[in-house]
Amino acid sequence: MSERQYEDRLYEELRHEVLFCGPAFEELLATAVETCLSSSESFQTHLKTIETRQVDDPEERQLLAQLGLWGVRAAVEVSDTATFHYWSEEESFCRPDHPVIFPERYSAPRDQAIVNKIEAFGVALMEEAFACLGEDAAEQAAALAASTNFDESKAALDWLAKRIKAIQNVASGRPAETESDTDDDEEEEAEAQNNEHFYHPVRLSPKLLGKYPDSQLDPTCLGVSLLSSAFFEKAGLRHLHAGVTVSDAQHARIDYMESFDTMLRQAEKYDVEFPDIIRRELLRMKYQNQVIVTENRGFHAVNLVRLPHGGHWAQHDVNYNRLIIFSNDDDTLDQYYERIEKFHAIQAGTEHVLALQVDDGVNFDTLLEEGLLQGLLPEREELDEALATGQVPAECSAIAECYVLPLLWREDSEALASLTDDAYDEGVYFSERLSRDALMEMAVEAVNRYVFWDTDVSGALQKCQTDPAYRQRRVEDLRAVPFYLANILAGEYADDIITGHVNQPHRGMEIGHPAYRLGAAVLSDFSVYLQPLPQSFWATYWPSRVVATEHYQADRDLDTRKFGLRLGATMMLHNLNYVHADGIIMKFLERSTTSLMEEDNHGNGRPEEVVTAAGAGRR
């Protein structure tokens, strides 16, 4: 069997499998409507409206239908970014199984009736969810819509966040207002809040959630985003629903690990030797961050909304206590919104990846490199002579001021641009804990602990004048301190982002039309628990990378697993993937690849092909 014949056969299998899912979808939808909505009348009303919606350009719909949701998404990503997300590491050209080139390999033709029902369900969900916010929600939504300045908008958004927190508290048996509601929640606290109760799709049901102040269920983060979407929809504002692929906390940890690697390379370049205890401590810190970044904590959903004035968009994330106002100098979100709206009217379900580049102005490995290039790291001979002749001051503070701080604090350095009050006033993210005084305090502690090892400084300096071997070890330890401290500072800054002391947006998000995305996401959750539908169905109707991890276990048959294998392998090459999902996908790929190879060894006519996470479909 030729490669082309094999692909044609696989496509036919995929198409028939998705067609066969129709009755199962209807059963799933009926269960979700019954569970989530007080009455099916709202759903039916919205469905009739959507079914009668006219398409301005039938030819455009036909073209988008041919591409499928994955093909459209891939085409948009290719046109919006400087590099192909689907390029393999070894190749500088587009992969042969890129969704733009062979979109039929990633989804089957869609049934427009199913598309309409997913959207109608999302609209009905938002309509019912708005009532959960209480009697005064309409007044607050109107206030947001009529706001003419930032303070008025923020007041309405703060009310919404406070009301959702109150719903969570009441449903959990706590007072509606608690002290923690006004504090910056750490990543772990937000995670604990979301998982205080076991995860189940009933926590997405507006009907079962109830109307505040008689809230009965604590909503998940997807449920929280549904409440926010309902509020923004009622206010008549432009808004998008988003799945977070790379959170601000995950990005901070990844940045920290990259800074760690850079610092080690710098140390090797300048012939700096770390004491074993410091090296072990650094490796431990990096490992802890690697574990947290890659462990599966589930998916997270947020909202993006355009404020009624000034052209500002905002990221609204109640679970993580984050309200981020974006600059109106960049019209990226306006362009994405208009494109999604246009595509939605033609072919509902289109999603895009939003990657945010934030110049926070704090980069300690860059700062260290600047100092190294300026010759601020003392040479061995210089330190050895100073210690041997008693020229080194007998106080840790003076030693830190002389030998350590110049590498980590320079008033003219752009790497510290956001550590000034002026920068904060201009809207740059600011960490008040990382002032010069704070750096000096950490430098003194590091000198005392890792150069003199908590011994008497005067006695140690006297010993340096008589013991060359002891003096040599102090020289190496003192040269290593700036590198160690740079790593500590990078960790401190990452911690400030994670805990909310520094407010930053999530760096990677899948964004889509609120009604369709919410309808698909809620139905997907119900499917996982109640009526499993294969990956091929979900990938056809919802182009989110959530489907590769939520539904891969439903693909028990080897033929249907071939599709999931291709989808999962493609995801592993994407640099904006859900970071914590990589481990799940990798296990699936390894298990599926082994099964398929065993099947091929029994002679099913499959062309010779090895599919790995590092290069899916490479021949």
Coordinates of C-alpha atoms in Angstrom, one line a residue, residues 130-131 133-147 152-153 155-157 159-160 163 227-237 305-306 308:
F130 CA -25.7 35.7 34.6
A131 CA -28.6 35.1 37.0
L133 CA -24.5 36.6 40.1
G134 CA -27.5 38.0 42.0
E135 CA -30.1 40.6 41.7
D136 CA -27.7 43.6 41.5
A137 CA -25.6 42.1 38.7
A138 CA -27.6 43.9 36.0
E139 CA -27.0 47.2 37.6
Q140 CA -23.2 46.5 37.8
A141 CA -23.1 45.3 34.2
A142 CA -24.8 48.5 33.1
A143 CA -22.3 50.5 35.1
L144 CA -19.4 48.8 33.4
A145 CA -20.9 49.4 30.0
A146 CA -21.4 53.1 30.8
S147 CA -18.0 53.7 32.4
E152 CA -15.3 53.4 37.0
S153 CA -14.4 50.3 34.9
A155 CA -15.0 49.4 40.2
A156 CA -17.3 47.2 38.2
L157 CA -14.6 44.6 37.5
W159 CA -17.4 44.0 42.1
L160 CA -17.5 41.0 39.7
R163 CA -19.1 38.6 43.9
L227 CA -19.8 33.7 35.1
S228 CA -17.4 36.4 33.9
S229 CA -18.3 35.8 30.2
A230 CA -22.0 36.1 31.2
F231 CA -21.3 39.5 32.8
F232 CA -19.4 40.9 29.9
E233 CA -22.0 39.6 27.5
K234 CA -24.7 41.3 29.4
A235 CA -22.7 44.6 29.4
G236 CA -22.5 44.3 25.6
L237 CA -18.7 44.5 25.6
V305 CA -12.5 42.0 27.8
R306 CA -12.3 45.3 26.0
P308 CA -15.6 50.8 27.1

